[in-house]
Coordinates of C-alpha atoms in Angstrom, one line a residue:
M1 CA 117.8 132.8 83.1
A2 CA 115.2 130.6 81.3
E3 CA 113.2 128.0 83.2
T4 CA 114.3 124.5 83.0
A5 CA 111.7 122.4 81.2
N6 CA 110.1 119.6 83.0
P7 CA 111.5 116.1 82.6
R8 CA 109.4 113.9 80.4
P9 CA 108.2 110.8 82.6
E10 CA 109.4 108.5 80.1
D11 CA 112.9 109.7 80.4
E12 CA 112.7 110.3 84.2
V13 CA 111.4 106.7 84.8
V14 CA 114.9 105.3 83.7
E15 CA 116.8 107.5 85.7
I16 CA 114.8 107.0 88.9
A17 CA 114.9 103.3 88.2
R18 CA 118.8 103.2 88.0
D19 CA 119.2 105.4 91.2
L20 CA 116.9 102.8 93.2
I21 CA 118.9 99.8 91.7
R22 CA 122.2 101.6 92.7
I23 CA 120.8 101.7 96.4
D24 CA 121.8 98.1 97.6
T25 CA 118.5 97.2 99.6
T26 CA 119.5 93.3 99.9
N27 CA 117.1 91.7 102.3
T28 CA 118.6 88.8 103.9
G29 CA 115.7 88.0 106.0
D30 CA 117.9 89.0 109.2
N31 CA 117.8 92.6 110.5
A32 CA 121.3 92.3 111.4
T33 CA 122.4 91.9 107.9
A34 CA 119.5 93.4 105.6
K35 CA 120.6 97.1 104.6
G36 CA 119.6 100.0 102.4
E37 CA 116.2 100.2 103.0
R38 CA 116.1 103.5 105.0
A39 CA 118.4 105.0 102.2
A40 CA 115.8 104.0 99.5
A41 CA 112.9 105.2 101.5
E42 CA 114.6 108.6 101.9
Y43 CA 115.3 108.7 98.3
V44 CA 111.6 108.1 97.6
A45 CA 110.5 110.5 100.2
E46 CA 112.9 113.2 98.6
K47 CA 111.3 112.6 95.1
L48 CA 108.0 112.9 96.6
A49 CA 108.5 116.1 98.6
E50 CA 110.2 117.9 95.7
V51 CA 107.1 117.9 93.9
G52 CA 104.9 119.1 96.9
L53 CA 103.7 115.8 98.2
E54 CA 104.0 115.0 102.1
P55 CA 105.7 111.6 102.4
K56 CA 106.2 110.0 105.8
I57 CA 109.0 107.6 106.6
Y58 CA 107.9 104.7 109.2
E59 CA 110.6 102.8 110.5
S60 CA 109.5 99.3 111.9
A61 CA 113.2 98.4 113.2
P62 CA 116.5 100.0 113.0
G63 CA 117.1 100.7 109.2
R64 CA 113.6 98.7 108.2
A65 CA 111.9 101.7 106.5
S66 CA 108.8 102.3 104.3
V67 CA 107.4 105.4 103.0
A68 CA 103.8 106.6 102.4
C69 CA 101.9 109.6 101.3
R70 CA 98.5 110.5 100.2
F71 CA 97.9 112.4 96.7
P72 CA 94.3 114.0 97.1
G73 CA 91.9 113.4 94.1
A74 CA 89.0 115.1 92.5
D75 CA 86.6 113.0 94.2
P76 CA 87.5 112.3 97.8
A77 CA 84.4 110.7 98.7
R78 CA 85.3 107.9 96.5
G79 CA 87.3 105.1 97.9
A80 CA 91.1 105.7 97.6
L81 CA 93.3 103.7 95.2
L82 CA 96.6 102.1 96.8
L83 CA 99.6 102.0 94.6
H84 CA 102.4 100.2 96.2
G85 CA 105.7 98.6 95.5
H86 CA 108.6 97.1 97.9
L87 CA 111.9 98.8 98.0
D88 CA 114.0 95.6 99.2
V89 CA 115.6 92.9 96.8
V90 CA 116.8 89.5 97.3
P91 CA 120.6 89.0 97.5
A92 CA 122.8 88.7 94.4
E93 CA 126.3 87.3 93.9
A94 CA 128.1 89.6 91.9
G95 CA 130.5 87.1 90.4
E96 CA 127.7 85.4 88.6
W97 CA 126.7 88.4 86.8
T98 CA 128.0 89.8 83.6
V99 CA 127.6 93.3 85.1
H100 CA 127.8 94.5 88.8
P101 CA 124.1 94.0 90.2
F102 CA 123.8 97.2 91.9
S103 CA 125.5 99.2 89.2
G104 CA 122.3 100.2 87.4
E105 CA 124.1 99.4 84.0
I106 CA 122.3 100.1 80.6
K107 CA 123.4 97.8 78.2
D108 CA 121.8 96.7 74.5
G109 CA 118.6 98.4 75.6
Y110 CA 118.0 96.9 78.9
L111 CA 118.4 98.3 82.3
F112 CA 120.4 95.7 84.4
G113 CA 120.5 95.1 88.1
R114 CA 119.1 93.3 91.2
G115 CA 115.6 94.6 91.4
A116 CA 115.1 95.9 87.9
V117 CA 111.9 93.7 87.4
D118 CA 111.4 93.0 91.1
M119 CA 110.5 95.5 91.5
K120 CA 112.3 99.0 91.3
D121 CA 111.0 99.3 87.9
F122 CA 107.2 99.6 89.2
D123 CA 108.6 102.0 92.1
A124 CA 110.2 104.2 89.3
M125 CA 107.0 104.1 87.3
L126 CA 104.9 105.3 90.1
L127 CA 107.3 108.1 91.3
A128 CA 107.7 109.2 87.7
L129 CA 103.9 109.3 87.0
V130 CA 103.1 111.2 90.2
R131 CA 105.9 113.6 89.9
D132 CA 104.6 114.6 86.4
W133 CA 101.1 114.9 87.6
K134 CA 101.9 117.3 90.4
R135 CA 104.3 119.3 88.2
T136 CA 101.8 119.6 85.3
G137 CA 98.7 120.2 87.7
K138 CA 96.9 117.1 86.9
V139 CA 94.8 115.7 89.6
P140 CA 93.8 112.1 90.0
P141 CA 90.1 111.0 89.8
R142 CA 90.1 110.0 93.4
D143 CA 92.7 110.0 96.3
L144 CA 95.9 107.8 95.7
V145 CA 97.9 106.1 98.5
L146 CA 101.5 105.8 97.7
L147 CA 103.3 103.0 99.7
F148 CA 106.8 101.8 99.2
T149 CA 107.5 99.1 101.8
A150 CA 110.5 97.1 103.1
D151 CA 110.6 93.5 103.8
E152 CA 108.5 91.9 100.9
E153 CA 111.1 89.5 100.1
A154 CA 111.3 88.1 103.7
G155 CA 107.5 87.9 104.2
S156 CA 106.5 91.6 104.9
D157 CA 106.6 91.6 108.8
Y158 CA 108.8 94.7 108.7
G159 CA 107.2 96.4 106.0
A160 CA 103.5 95.8 104.7
R161 CA 102.4 94.1 107.6
F162 CA 103.9 96.3 110.1
M163 CA 101.9 99.1 108.3
V164 CA 98.7 97.3 108.0
E165 CA 98.9 96.5 111.9
Q166 CA 100.6 99.3 113.6
H167 CA 99.5 102.4 111.0
P168 CA 96.2 101.4 109.7
E169 CA 95.3 105.2 109.3
V170 CA 97.5 105.2 106.3
F171 CA 94.9 103.0 104.4
E172 CA 92.1 105.0 105.4
G173 CA 89.1 104.8 102.9
V174 CA 91.3 102.5 100.7
T175 CA 89.1 99.9 98.5
E176 CA 91.6 98.7 95.9
A177 CA 95.1 98.3 95.4
V178 CA 97.5 98.1 92.7
G179 CA 101.0 96.5 92.8
E180 CA 103.0 93.4 91.3
V181 CA 103.4 91.0 89.7
G182 CA 101.1 91.6 86.9
G183 CA 100.7 93.9 83.8
F184 CA 103.6 92.3 81.7
S185 CA 102.9 91.1 78.2
M186 CA 103.1 87.7 77.1
T187 CA 103.4 86.7 73.5
L188 CA 100.9 83.7 72.5
P189 CA 101.8 81.1 69.8
N190 CA 99.9 83.2 66.9
D191 CA 101.9 86.4 67.8
L192 CA 99.0 88.0 69.8
R193 CA 100.2 89.9 72.9
V194 CA 98.2 89.3 76.1
Y195 CA 98.9 91.4 79.2
V196 CA 98.5 89.1 82.6
V197 CA 96.7 90.8 85.4
Q198 CA 97.3 89.3 88.6
T199 CA 94.0 88.6 90.4
A200 CA 95.2 85.8 92.7
E201 CA 98.3 84.4 94.5
K202 CA 99.1 81.3 96.0
G203 CA 99.7 80.9 100.0
L204 CA 103.0 81.2 101.7
D205 CA 103.6 78.1 104.2
W206 CA 107.2 77.9 104.9
L207 CA 107.5 74.8 106.9
R208 CA 110.0 73.6 109.3
L209 CA 110.1 69.7 110.1
R210 CA 111.9 68.5 113.1
A211 CA 112.6 64.6 114.0
T212 CA 113.9 63.7 117.4
G213 CA 115.7 60.4 118.2
R214 CA 118.0 58.8 120.7
P215 CA 121.6 60.1 120.2
G216 CA 124.4 57.8 120.1
H217 CA 127.9 56.6 118.5
G218 CA 127.9 56.3 114.9
S219 CA 129.7 52.8 115.1
M220 CA 126.8 51.2 116.7
L221 CA 123.5 49.5 115.6
H222 CA 120.7 52.2 116.0
D223 CA 117.1 51.9 115.5
D224 CA 116.0 55.6 116.6
N225 CA 117.9 57.8 114.3
A226 CA 116.5 61.3 113.7
V227 CA 118.4 61.8 110.5
T228 CA 116.9 58.7 109.1
R229 CA 113.2 59.6 110.2
L230 CA 113.7 63.1 108.9
T231 CA 115.2 62.2 105.4
R232 CA 112.4 59.8 104.7
A233 CA 109.6 62.2 105.4
V234 CA 111.6 64.8 103.3
A235 CA 111.8 62.3 100.5
N236 CA 108.2 61.5 100.8
I237 CA 107.3 65.2 100.5
G238 CA 109.6 66.2 97.8
Q239 CA 108.6 63.3 95.4
H240 CA 104.9 63.9 96.0
R241 CA 102.8 65.5 93.1
F242 CA 99.7 67.2 94.4
P243 CA 96.6 66.7 92.3
V244 CA 95.3 69.4 89.8
E245 CA 92.8 72.0 91.6
M246 CA 91.8 74.5 89.2
T247 CA 90.6 78.0 90.8
P248 CA 88.4 80.3 88.9
T249 CA 91.4 82.5 88.0
V250 CA 93.3 79.7 86.5
R251 CA 90.4 78.3 84.6
Q252 CA 89.5 81.6 83.2
F253 CA 93.2 82.2 82.4
L254 CA 93.3 78.9 80.5
E255 CA 89.8 79.3 78.8
S256 CA 90.9 82.7 77.6
V257 CA 94.1 81.5 76.0
S258 CA 92.2 78.7 74.2
E259 CA 89.9 81.1 72.9
L260 CA 92.6 83.4 71.7
T261 CA 95.1 81.0 70.4
G262 CA 92.9 77.9 69.4
V263 CA 94.9 75.8 71.6
E264 CA 92.7 73.2 73.0
F265 CA 92.0 73.2 76.7
D266 CA 90.9 70.2 78.4
P267 CA 89.8 70.9 82.0
E268 CA 90.8 67.3 82.8
N269 CA 94.1 67.7 81.7
P270 CA 95.2 71.4 81.9
D271 CA 98.9 70.4 82.2
E272 CA 98.7 69.6 78.3
A273 CA 97.5 73.3 77.8
V274 CA 99.9 74.7 79.9
A275 CA 102.8 72.8 78.3
K276 CA 102.2 75.1 75.0
L277 CA 102.6 78.4 76.5
G278 CA 106.3 78.8 76.4
P279 CA 108.3 80.1 79.3
I280 CA 105.7 81.1 81.3
A281 CA 104.6 77.6 81.5
R282 CA 106.6 77.1 84.8
L283 CA 104.7 79.8 86.4
V284 CA 101.3 78.9 85.4
G285 CA 102.0 75.2 85.9
A286 CA 102.7 76.0 89.5
T287 CA 99.2 77.3 89.9
L288 CA 97.4 74.3 89.0
R289 CA 98.2 72.5 92.2
N290 CA 99.7 72.8 95.7
T291 CA 103.6 72.9 95.8
A292 CA 106.1 71.6 98.5
N293 CA 109.8 71.7 97.9
P294 CA 112.4 70.9 100.4
T295 CA 115.1 73.5 100.6
R296 CA 117.2 73.2 103.7
L297 CA 118.5 70.4 105.8
D298 CA 120.3 70.6 109.2
A299 CA 121.3 67.9 111.5
G300 CA 124.3 66.8 113.5
Y301 CA 127.8 68.2 114.2
K302 CA 130.4 65.4 114.0
T303 CA 130.7 62.3 111.8
N304 CA 130.8 59.6 114.6
V305 CA 127.7 61.0 116.7
I306 CA 124.1 60.3 115.6
P307 CA 122.3 63.7 116.9
S308 CA 119.2 63.8 118.6
T309 CA 117.6 66.1 116.3
A310 CA 117.3 66.8 112.6
E311 CA 115.6 69.6 110.8
A312 CA 114.3 70.5 107.4
V313 CA 112.7 73.5 105.6
I314 CA 110.1 73.0 103.2
D315 CA 108.8 76.0 100.8
C316 CA 105.2 75.1 100.3
R317 CA 102.8 77.1 98.3
S318 CA 99.1 76.6 98.7
L319 CA 96.2 77.5 96.5
P320 CA 93.8 79.9 98.0
G321 CA 91.8 78.4 100.4
R322 CA 93.8 75.2 100.5
N323 CA 96.4 75.7 103.3
D324 CA 94.7 73.4 105.8
E325 CA 94.5 70.7 103.1
L326 CA 97.9 71.0 102.1
E327 CA 99.2 70.7 105.9
A328 CA 97.1 67.3 106.1
T329 CA 98.7 66.0 103.2
L330 CA 102.1 66.9 104.1
K331 CA 101.5 65.3 107.7
E332 CA 100.5 62.2 106.2
L333 CA 103.5 62.0 103.9
A334 CA 105.8 62.9 106.8
G335 CA 104.6 60.2 109.1
A336 CA 105.0 59.6 112.8
G337 CA 107.5 61.3 114.9
I338 CA 107.8 64.5 112.7
D339 CA 107.1 67.9 114.3
F340 CA 105.8 70.6 112.2
E341 CA 106.5 74.5 112.9
Y342 CA 105.5 77.1 110.6
E343 CA 108.2 80.0 110.0
I344 CA 105.4 81.9 107.9
R345 CA 101.7 80.9 107.2
Q346 CA 100.0 83.7 105.1
P347 CA 96.9 82.1 103.3
G348 CA 96.6 82.8 99.5
Y349 CA 94.4 85.2 97.8
E350 CA 92.0 85.4 95.1
T351 CA 89.6 88.3 93.7
S352 CA 87.4 88.2 90.5
F353 CA 88.4 89.7 87.1
D354 CA 85.8 92.3 86.8
G355 CA 84.7 95.9 88.0
A356 CA 85.5 99.3 86.9
L357 CA 89.2 99.2 87.8
V358 CA 89.6 96.0 85.7
D359 CA 88.0 97.8 83.0
A360 CA 90.3 100.7 83.2
M361 CA 93.3 98.1 82.9
A362 CA 92.0 96.9 79.8
E363 CA 91.4 100.4 78.1
A364 CA 94.7 101.3 79.1
I365 CA 96.4 98.5 77.6
R366 CA 94.3 98.7 74.3
L367 CA 95.3 102.3 73.9
A368 CA 99.0 101.8 74.7
D369 CA 99.2 98.3 72.6
P370 CA 96.3 98.6 70.0
G371 CA 94.8 94.8 69.6
A372 CA 96.4 93.5 72.7
R373 CA 94.2 91.9 75.5
T374 CA 94.2 91.6 79.3
V375 CA 93.6 88.4 81.0
P376 CA 93.5 87.3 84.8
Y377 CA 96.2 84.8 86.3
M378 CA 97.3 83.6 89.6
L379 CA 100.9 84.4 90.8
S380 CA 102.7 81.2 92.1
G381 CA 104.7 83.3 94.5
G382 CA 103.6 86.0 97.0
T383 CA 103.4 89.8 97.3
D384 CA 102.5 92.4 100.1
A385 CA 98.8 92.0 98.7
K386 CA 98.2 89.5 101.3
A387 CA 98.9 92.0 104.1
F388 CA 96.7 94.6 102.3
A389 CA 93.7 91.9 101.8
T390 CA 93.3 91.5 105.6
L391 CA 92.1 95.0 105.6
G392 CA 89.1 94.1 103.1
I393 CA 91.3 95.7 100.2
R394 CA 90.6 94.3 96.6
C395 CA 94.1 93.6 95.6
F396 CA 95.6 93.4 92.0
G397 CA 99.0 93.0 90.2
F398 CA 99.2 95.6 87.2
A399 CA 102.7 96.8 86.6
P400 CA 102.8 97.1 82.9
L401 CA 105.5 96.3 80.7
K402 CA 105.6 95.5 76.9
L403 CA 108.0 93.0 76.4
P404 CA 110.0 91.2 73.6
A405 CA 108.2 88.1 72.6
D406 CA 111.5 86.0 72.9
L407 CA 112.4 87.3 76.5
D408 CA 112.0 84.6 79.2
F409 CA 110.8 87.2 81.6
T410 CA 109.7 85.3 84.7
A411 CA 113.1 83.5 84.8
L412 CA 114.6 87.1 85.6
F413 CA 112.7 87.3 88.9
H414 CA 115.6 86.6 91.5
G415 CA 117.7 85.6 88.4
I416 CA 121.1 86.1 87.6
D417 CA 121.5 89.3 84.9
E418 CA 118.2 90.7 85.9
R419 CA 117.1 93.3 83.5
V420 CA 114.2 95.4 82.3
P421 CA 113.9 96.5 78.6
L422 CA 114.2 100.5 78.6
S423 CA 111.3 100.6 76.0
G424 CA 109.2 98.4 78.8
L425 CA 109.8 101.1 81.2
R426 CA 108.6 103.8 79.0
F427 CA 105.4 101.9 78.0
G428 CA 104.8 101.2 81.6
V429 CA 104.7 105.0 82.6
D430 CA 102.5 105.7 79.6
A431 CA 100.1 102.8 80.4
M432 CA 100.0 103.6 83.9
D433 CA 99.1 107.3 83.2
R434 CA 96.1 105.9 81.2
F435 CA 94.9 103.6 83.8
V436 CA 95.4 105.9 86.8
S437 CA 93.3 108.6 84.9
K438 CA 90.5 106.2 84.4
S439 CA 90.8 104.3 87.6

């Protein structure tokens, strides 16, 4: 019987991404309703074991599972490289989509589904890459630690943070890490493609505000109303515009874009330059300052009863090193009689855009897409990198995708009809092969 030829990683990446999307790993933030992470971890572990790697599944709570393994490299004396992705996804309402969000449908050259860009595409790239290397006998230049986590979408407590705190042995010798959200292409006004490498991300400061007052009957005069006090605080915070504070990463990004495009960059008015960047302006603009957006309100139980308490939740994102400054401003805006309690408080992270690993990224992109450039940027959201950084690991976002110039890619994160170009997936495997080979 003739041997079956090894599948090409450019083809296998599509099938693996489809398989992962079809495993509903919706993370609601509640252990009772989150689902699918164990099934996804078992799928990943099987794919790794099939080619001779030795994965292990780590369960932080029933069903909340991550999987890790080490791929020995040619020079074990060098610091290991962590390649990581998360398996969970945010919820999706099927009625809002043109295809079912967990169908993994392929249409018009795109793979549709929740997680297609956040981040089962990169999970699939990593799996397709290491499976190809093991089948063909290719050895990485240094040890690779592969980690696929649970719970990234709800703060990482049951995933990356659990692994860091309870299983630090997994990270033995790791000096650098590569994960989301970076490596995707952005077409500038002069049709030059740049690939943004994440070297920084804002802090995650999910804050609960609580006002207390004297309860009473809704028909009477009342001068100690918790709802009134809370809504005044929420309005003050929601309407506040924080001042511009450019970090080294954001300044370098804008200076690089200005140099490449000729678009004038005035350090005193960076909003003007950002406004000319097209769809990515939303993401970059949010990295110029701290932000605080009210997202939930909760008060009362009956129309004619003035409640004794009222609560609000604020989604705050602080620039690296600015979380204390953010809190002081919010307390001033909220005024007296408002208690603060953090649901999640994770400081931002920033590293420099230099070193051999950054050079390897740049070379991989130049070879995969001649003429393109890599530039650093800051993510306005957060990733598992914050957990790994606590171990002294230097973290980057580099999940390479070559994207159509007219695709509003940043809108697809947690968006309706989330999708990734099939050509982008295949490009990503090729670019990651070049990058890891030189890492």
